Amino acid sequence: MRQHPAIPVFSAPSVYADPVAMLGSDIDNPVQTLYNMRDNQNSSWRIFGNGYIEVIPITGLTLKSNVGVEHVQFLNKNLTRNVRATDDPANRAVSSGYGQGDTWTWTNTANYLFDVAAQHHFTVLAGSEAIKYVFEDLAATRKDYAFEDADYMQIGSGSGTMTNGGGKQEWALFSLFGKLDYNFADRYLFSATLRRDQTSRLHKDHNSGIFPAFRCTATNWFASTTRLASSEVTSGSSKASPWVSTTAMSATASSRMPTRCPTTPLSHPDSQLQELDSLHVLPFLHSPPSTTTTRRACLPTSSRTALT
């Protein structure tokens, strides 16, 4: 906020100074602006949780199913009050908005650990993950209020122009993935991952992709102070505007049965999942970490980074 140093806050008791009248300033009295906004409300809340079931039918095999849910809501209300007593009451306005969104995630995995002889250790992971998101919002504005009491200034009590709007967004993502970890004598480590993603954000002809990744690590190589690690990763991103969104549709008033037509550009039908290929070969000349190996399967995250 800005205020000219020569302009007081009040020109008389309980009367805010008017920078426009006093100096021809185009900046409103900042203290009055804050006072006029005293009844504005912006609130939101979020609740989330998850539950899972885990079964070990045989030694080394773990079956797990996990369900997570998230619910968010917001509500805001803004009052536009007149700055000067001579301002038109039609400029007084109330705007309000409400929205809520839900996300659920369902992940299923099978993880199997087994050994071949004494020095060959394997971990095999296979699974699927489904994510769905739905968001809806409503907004309304009303103008022309006789006075500025906060209890009176409601959407339904104004006498001027009323406008309203709303929208909906929905998308889904489904993934299949697998991972193989091999450990030879706690000296040579190999990990390979393969994941397939399919998203509703893109056109049906280009809405899926396959992303492989592998990593090789050698410890105690040549000498106890040398280690070599290499990896190759193909990662992907599905963050794009939804191919079909209700917010991109509107109803025309040309007939009693509205015709739904697109009003905003949709994603290009040739858009595809983003891919990034990377190769790393990293020699380490310092003491390697402990050769103790923790054999634990990694689950995918919502950011869709490749498992490595």
Tab-separated table of C-alpha atoms in Angstrom:
chain	number	residue	atom	x	y	z
A	1	MET	CA	0.000	0.000	0.000
A	2	ARG	CA	1.081	3.592	-0.692
A	3	GLN	CA	0.249	6.907	0.944
A	4	HIS	CA	1.464	10.431	0.236
A	5	PRO	CA	3.292	11.741	3.355
A	6	ALA	CA	1.463	15.083	3.152
A	7	ILE	CA	-2.007	13.513	3.294
A	8	PRO	CA	-3.382	12.710	6.769
A	9	VAL	CA	-5.404	9.623	7.515
A	10	PHE	CA	-8.398	11.660	8.756
A	11	SER	CA	-9.491	15.083	7.527
A	12	ALA	CA	-11.929	15.416	10.455
A	13	PRO	CA	-12.916	13.213	13.405
A	14	SER	CA	-14.129	9.877	12.006
A	15	VAL	CA	-13.869	11.214	8.445
A	16	TYR	CA	-11.216	9.664	6.240
A	17	ALA	CA	-9.105	12.034	4.180
A	18	ASP	CA	-9.705	11.908	0.433
A	19	PRO	CA	-6.380	11.928	-1.484
A	20	VAL	CA	-8.213	12.537	-4.762
A	21	ALA	CA	-9.909	15.719	-3.491
A	22	MET	CA	-6.905	17.024	-1.572
A	23	LEU	CA	-4.048	16.483	-4.051
A	24	GLY	CA	-5.615	14.909	-7.102
A	25	SER	CA	-3.933	11.614	-6.187
A	26	ASP	CA	-5.047	8.423	-7.877
A	27	ILE	CA	-4.282	6.412	-4.715
A	28	ASP	CA	-7.060	5.755	-2.212
A	29	ASN	CA	-6.554	6.213	1.503
A	30	PRO	CA	-4.901	2.907	2.515
A	31	VAL	CA	-6.332	2.932	6.044
A	32	GLN	CA	-9.831	3.436	4.667
A	33	THR	CA	-9.227	0.658	2.152
A	34	LEU	CA	-8.316	-1.724	4.980
A	35	TYR	CA	-11.359	-0.618	6.967
A	36	ASN	CA	-13.678	-1.217	4.026
A	37	MET	CA	-12.243	-4.741	3.694
A	38	ARG	CA	-12.750	-5.610	7.366
A	39	ASP	CA	-15.624	-8.028	6.693
A	40	ASN	CA	-14.025	-9.898	3.795
A	41	GLN	CA	-13.774	-13.609	4.470
A	42	ASN	CA	-11.553	-16.259	2.957
A	43	SER	CA	-11.586	-19.700	4.526
A	44	SER	CA	-10.553	-23.177	3.481
A	45	TRP	CA	-10.028	-26.553	5.047
A	46	ARG	CA	-8.599	-29.905	4.057
A	47	ILE	CA	-8.985	-33.408	5.369
A	48	PHE	CA	-7.118	-36.491	4.216
A	49	GLY	CA	-6.409	-40.015	5.292
A	50	ASN	CA	-5.596	-43.494	4.105
A	51	GLY	CA	-6.082	-47.115	5.034
A	52	TYR	CA	-4.391	-50.294	3.913
A	53	ILE	CA	-4.495	-54.033	4.185
A	54	GLU	CA	-1.391	-56.206	4.036
A	55	VAL	CA	-1.235	-59.960	3.629
A	56	ILE	CA	1.778	-62.310	3.678
A	57	PRO	CA	0.459	-65.565	2.172
A	58	ILE	CA	3.876	-67.231	1.908
A	59	THR	CA	7.377	-66.474	3.089
A	60	GLY	CA	8.872	-63.567	1.156
A	61	LEU	CA	5.624	-62.495	-0.579
A	62	THR	CA	3.779	-59.399	0.629
A	63	LEU	CA	0.464	-58.276	-0.891
A	64	LYS	CA	-0.678	-54.769	-0.028
A	65	SER	CA	-3.638	-52.586	-0.972
A	66	ASN	CA	-3.713	-48.922	0.049
A	67	VAL	CA	-6.543	-46.410	-0.400
A	68	GLY	CA	-6.059	-42.685	0.223
A	69	VAL	CA	-8.633	-39.897	0.067
A	70	GLU	CA	-8.399	-36.118	0.266
A	71	HIS	CA	-11.196	-33.549	0.475
A	72	VAL	CA	-10.714	-29.771	0.238
A	73	GLN	CA	-13.208	-26.891	0.457
A	74	PHE	CA	-12.987	-23.126	0.268
A	75	LEU	CA	-15.469	-20.282	0.807
A	76	ASN	CA	-14.825	-16.605	0.254
A	77	LYS	CA	-16.885	-13.428	0.470
A	78	ASN	CA	-15.768	-9.921	-0.504
A	79	LEU	CA	-17.651	-6.678	0.079
A	80	THR	CA	-17.054	-3.630	-2.114
A	81	ARG	CA	-17.942	-0.480	-0.177
A	82	ASN	CA	-18.039	3.105	-1.408
A	83	VAL	CA	-15.005	5.282	-0.754
A	84	ARG	CA	-16.811	8.634	-0.690
A	85	ALA	CA	-20.245	9.586	0.556
A	86	THR	CA	-21.144	10.874	-2.910
A	87	ASP	CA	-20.361	7.576	-4.638
A	88	ASP	CA	-23.220	5.809	-6.403
A	89	PRO	CA	-24.825	3.092	-4.225
A	90	ALA	CA	-24.948	0.947	-7.367
A	91	ASN	CA	-21.170	0.545	-7.007
A	92	ARG	CA	-21.572	-1.357	-3.756
A	93	ALA	CA	-21.197	-5.066	-4.433
A	94	VAL	CA	-20.893	-8.476	-2.851
A	95	SER	CA	-19.028	-11.368	-4.445
A	96	SER	CA	-18.879	-14.874	-3.071
A	97	GLY	CA	-17.271	-18.123	-4.177
A	98	TYR	CA	-17.368	-21.736	-3.079
A	99	GLY	CA	-15.472	-24.763	-4.294
A	100	GLN	CA	-14.641	-28.300	-3.287
A	101	GLY	CA	-12.369	-31.001	-4.613
A	102	ASP	CA	-11.841	-34.687	-3.972
A	103	THR	CA	-8.860	-36.895	-4.768
A	104	TRP	CA	-8.632	-40.624	-4.221
A	105	THR	CA	-5.648	-42.859	-4.774
A	106	TRP	CA	-5.735	-46.657	-4.871
A	107	THR	CA	-2.424	-48.532	-4.940
A	108	ASN	CA	-1.964	-52.306	-5.086
A	109	THR	CA	1.417	-54.045	-4.900
A	110	ALA	CA	2.899	-57.512	-4.730
A	111	ASN	CA	6.452	-57.672	-3.394
A	112	TYR	CA	8.470	-60.904	-3.449
A	113	LEU	CA	11.935	-61.406	-1.914
A	114	PHE	CA	13.908	-64.558	-2.594
A	115	ASP	CA	17.486	-65.861	-2.788
A	116	VAL	CA	19.246	-68.140	-5.243
A	117	ALA	CA	22.142	-69.858	-3.560
A	118	ALA	CA	23.890	-67.817	-0.911
A	119	GLN	CA	24.998	-64.736	-2.833
A	120	HIS	CA	22.188	-63.980	-5.289
A	121	HIS	CA	19.390	-61.871	-3.767
A	122	PHE	CA	16.309	-60.775	-5.682
A	123	THR	CA	13.386	-58.435	-4.999
A	124	VAL	CA	10.497	-58.338	-7.463
A	125	LEU	CA	7.746	-55.748	-7.248
A	126	ALA	CA	4.620	-55.428	-9.394
A	127	GLY	CA	1.650	-53.177	-8.901
A	128	SER	CA	-0.922	-50.704	-10.119
A	129	GLU	CA	-2.044	-47.256	-9.055
A	130	ALA	CA	-5.194	-45.294	-9.900
A	131	ILE	CA	-5.697	-41.598	-9.100
A	132	LYS	CA	-8.841	-39.579	-9.715
A	133	TYR	CA	-9.483	-35.873	-9.055
A	134	VAL	CA	-12.778	-33.952	-9.239
A	135	PHE	CA	-13.213	-30.244	-8.472
A	136	GLU	CA	-16.301	-28.022	-8.722
A	137	ASP	CA	-16.806	-24.357	-7.887
A	138	LEU	CA	-19.564	-21.733	-7.850
A	139	ALA	CA	-19.292	-17.933	-7.864
A	140	ALA	CA	-21.832	-15.088	-7.688
A	141	THR	CA	-21.775	-11.284	-7.611
A	142	ARG	CA	-24.555	-8.788	-6.798
A	143	LYS	CA	-24.496	-4.988	-7.003
A	144	ASP	CA	-26.461	-2.000	-5.668
A	145	TYR	CA	-26.916	-2.037	-1.896
A	146	ALA	CA	-28.719	0.716	0.033
A	147	PHE	CA	-26.249	0.681	2.926
A	148	GLU	CA	-23.071	-1.113	3.926
A	149	ASP	CA	-23.902	-3.221	6.967
A	150	ALA	CA	-22.166	-6.580	6.695
A	151	ASP	CA	-25.237	-8.525	7.849
A	152	TYR	CA	-27.349	-6.795	5.206
A	153	MET	CA	-24.884	-7.138	2.325
A	154	GLN	CA	-25.769	-10.631	1.147
A	155	ILE	CA	-26.100	-11.939	-2.393
A	156	GLY	CA	-29.889	-12.069	-2.141
A	157	SER	CA	-30.460	-8.596	-0.676
A	158	GLY	CA	-28.963	-6.452	-3.441
A	159	SER	CA	-31.175	-4.783	-6.042
A	160	GLY	CA	-28.735	-4.445	-8.930
A	161	THR	CA	-27.121	-6.674	-11.509
A	162	MET	CA	-26.557	-10.288	-10.498
A	163	THR	CA	-24.010	-12.525	-12.196
A	164	ASN	CA	-23.022	-16.091	-11.475
A	165	GLY	CA	-20.678	-18.724	-12.766
A	166	GLY	CA	-19.116	-22.056	-12.000
A	167	GLY	CA	-17.035	-24.851	-13.373
A	168	LYS	CA	-15.849	-28.400	-13.005
A	169	GLN	CA	-12.523	-30.097	-13.573
A	170	GLU	CA	-11.903	-33.817	-13.558
A	171	TRP	CA	-8.939	-35.993	-14.468
A	172	ALA	CA	-7.651	-39.494	-13.825
A	173	LEU	CA	-4.331	-41.332	-14.005
A	174	PHE	CA	-3.738	-45.099	-14.125
A	175	SER	CA	-0.334	-46.730	-13.841
A	176	LEU	CA	1.111	-50.227	-14.076
A	177	PHE	CA	4.648	-50.716	-12.815
A	178	GLY	CA	7.222	-53.333	-12.028
A	179	LYS	CA	10.665	-53.369	-10.506
A	180	LEU	CA	13.493	-55.904	-10.239
A	181	ASP	CA	16.377	-55.550	-7.774
A	182	TYR	CA	19.385	-57.893	-7.923
A	183	ASN	CA	22.149	-57.983	-5.344
A	184	PHE	CA	25.229	-60.151	-5.790
A	185	ALA	CA	27.216	-60.667	-2.610
A	186	ASP	CA	26.436	-57.116	-1.472
A	187	ARG	CA	29.004	-55.921	-4.037
A	188	TYR	CA	27.159	-55.573	-7.328
A	189	LEU	CA	23.681	-54.053	-7.394
A	190	PHE	CA	21.311	-53.868	-10.339
A	191	SER	CA	17.849	-52.305	-10.402
A	192	ALA	CA	15.419	-52.096	-13.332
A	193	THR	CA	12.013	-50.421	-13.423
A	194	LEU	CA	9.280	-50.362	-16.038
A	195	ARG	CA	6.181	-48.198	-15.692
A	196	ARG	CA	3.234	-47.495	-17.959
A	197	ASP	CA	1.072	-44.417	-17.335
A	198	GLN	CA	-2.243	-43.504	-18.912
A	199	THR	CA	-3.867	-40.133	-18.246
A	200	SER	CA	-7.211	-38.565	-19.104
A	201	ARG	CA	-5.566	-35.148	-19.475
A	202	LEU	CA	-4.540	-35.957	-23.050
A	203	HIS	CA	-6.291	-37.128	-26.197
A	204	LYS	CA	-7.112	-40.834	-26.222
A	205	ASP	CA	-4.700	-41.461	-29.125
A	206	HIS	CA	-1.687	-40.145	-27.173
A	207	ASN	CA	-2.595	-40.477	-23.506
A	208	SER	CA	-0.193	-43.241	-22.459
A	209	GLY	CA	3.524	-43.776	-22.209
A	210	ILE	CA	6.080	-46.372	-21.097
A	211	PHE	CA	9.011	-45.281	-18.922
A	212	PRO	CA	11.963	-47.626	-18.250
A	213	ALA	CA	14.825	-47.033	-15.842
A	214	PHE	CA	17.824	-48.974	-14.599
A	215	ARG	CA	20.704	-48.503	-12.229
A	216	CYS	CA	23.972	-50.409	-11.763
A	217	THR	CA	26.253	-49.984	-8.774
A	218	ALA	CA	29.560	-51.672	-8.021
A	219	THR	CA	31.064	-51.401	-4.552
A	220	ASN	CA	34.576	-52.444	-3.499
A	221	TRP	CA	35.625	-52.260	-7.143
A	222	PHE	CA	39.422	-52.485	-7.728
A	223	ALA	CA	39.960	-51.233	-4.200
A	224	SER	CA	37.984	-50.724	-1.047
A	225	THR	CA	37.944	-46.966	-1.604
A	226	THR	CA	36.432	-46.942	-5.092
A	227	ARG	CA	32.861	-47.224	-6.234
A	228	LEU	CA	31.199	-46.886	-9.645
A	229	ALA	CA	27.537	-46.099	-10.180
A	230	SER	CA	25.635	-45.654	-13.429
A	231	SER	CA	21.971	-45.148	-14.191
A	232	GLU	CA	19.669	-44.444	-17.101
A	233	VAL	CA	16.206	-43.039	-16.515
A	234	THR	CA	13.251	-42.167	-18.707
A	235	SER	CA	10.875	-40.052	-16.628
A	236	GLY	CA	7.546	-38.565	-17.631
A	237	SER	CA	5.091	-35.861	-16.705
A	238	SER	CA	1.342	-35.721	-17.335
A	239	LYS	CA	0.703	-32.203	-16.023
A	240	ALA	CA	-1.305	-30.619	-18.804
A	241	SER	CA	-4.691	-29.022	-19.290
A	242	PRO	CA	-7.450	-31.646	-19.318
A	243	TRP	CA	-8.433	-32.755	-22.808
A	244	VAL	CA	-12.130	-32.443	-21.947
A	245	SER	CA	-13.228	-30.116	-19.188
A	246	THR	CA	-16.709	-28.984	-18.231
A	247	THR	CA	-15.351	-25.481	-17.769
A	248	ALA	CA	-14.697	-25.470	-21.520
A	249	MET	CA	-18.390	-25.821	-22.235
A	250	SER	CA	-21.262	-23.343	-21.972
A	251	ALA	CA	-24.961	-23.360	-22.676
A	252	THR	CA	-26.440	-21.023	-25.286
A	253	ALA	CA	-29.867	-19.479	-24.771
A	254	SER	CA	-30.983	-19.971	-28.376
A	255	SER	CA	-33.570	-22.574	-27.402
A	256	ARG	CA	-35.189	-24.148	-24.393
A	257	MET	CA	-32.794	-27.068	-24.804
A	258	PRO	CA	-29.324	-25.469	-24.471
A	259	THR	CA	-26.603	-26.485	-26.895
A	260	ARG	CA	-23.263	-27.157	-25.264
A	261	CYS	CA	-20.348	-25.729	-27.187
A	262	PRO	CA	-16.636	-25.205	-26.427
A	263	THR	CA	-15.704	-21.685	-25.369
A	264	THR	CA	-12.011	-22.117	-24.510
A	265	PRO	CA	-9.219	-23.921	-26.387
A	266	LEU	CA	-8.747	-27.557	-25.490
A	267	SER	CA	-5.477	-29.470	-25.380
A	268	HIS	CA	-4.007	-30.197	-28.787
A	269	PRO	CA	-4.922	-33.745	-29.886
A	270	ASP	CA	-1.263	-34.495	-30.672
A	271	SER	CA	-0.053	-33.591	-27.167
A	272	GLN	CA	1.793	-36.457	-25.513
A	273	LEU	CA	3.276	-37.360	-22.163
A	274	GLN	CA	6.544	-35.531	-21.633
A	275	GLU	CA	9.629	-37.735	-21.587
A	276	LEU	CA	13.140	-37.049	-20.341
A	277	ASP	CA	16.037	-39.440	-20.941
A	278	SER	CA	19.144	-39.165	-18.774
A	279	LEU	CA	22.335	-41.215	-18.382
A	280	HIS	CA	24.689	-40.882	-15.409
A	281	VAL	CA	28.053	-42.532	-14.783
A	282	LEU	CA	29.507	-41.467	-11.449
A	283	PRO	CA	32.820	-42.721	-10.046
A	284	PHE	CA	33.317	-42.133	-6.317
A	285	LEU	CA	36.854	-42.074	-4.951
A	286	HIS	CA	35.816	-41.815	-1.322
A	287	SER	CA	35.038	-44.572	1.083
A	288	PRO	CA	31.856	-46.318	0.029
A	289	PRO	CA	28.928	-46.573	2.388
A	290	SER	CA	28.281	-49.667	4.394
A	291	THR	CA	27.737	-52.729	2.242
A	292	THR	CA	24.694	-53.680	4.298
A	293	THR	CA	21.808	-53.762	1.834
A	294	THR	CA	18.218	-52.992	2.752
A	295	ARG	CA	15.979	-54.860	0.358
A	296	ARG	CA	12.761	-52.888	0.334
A	297	ALA	CA	10.441	-52.206	-2.572
A	298	CYS	CA	9.743	-48.586	-3.463
A	299	LEU	CA	6.249	-47.387	-4.333
A	300	PRO	CA	5.507	-44.757	-6.958
A	301	THR	CA	4.683	-41.225	-5.880
A	302	SER	CA	2.013	-38.889	-7.189
A	303	SER	CA	4.718	-36.807	-8.859
A	304	ARG	CA	5.259	-39.774	-11.215
A	305	THR	CA	9.042	-39.837	-10.852
A	306	ALA	CA	10.638	-43.028	-12.089
A	307	LEU	CA	11.540	-45.671	-9.578
A	308	THR	CA	15.275	-45.983	-9.314
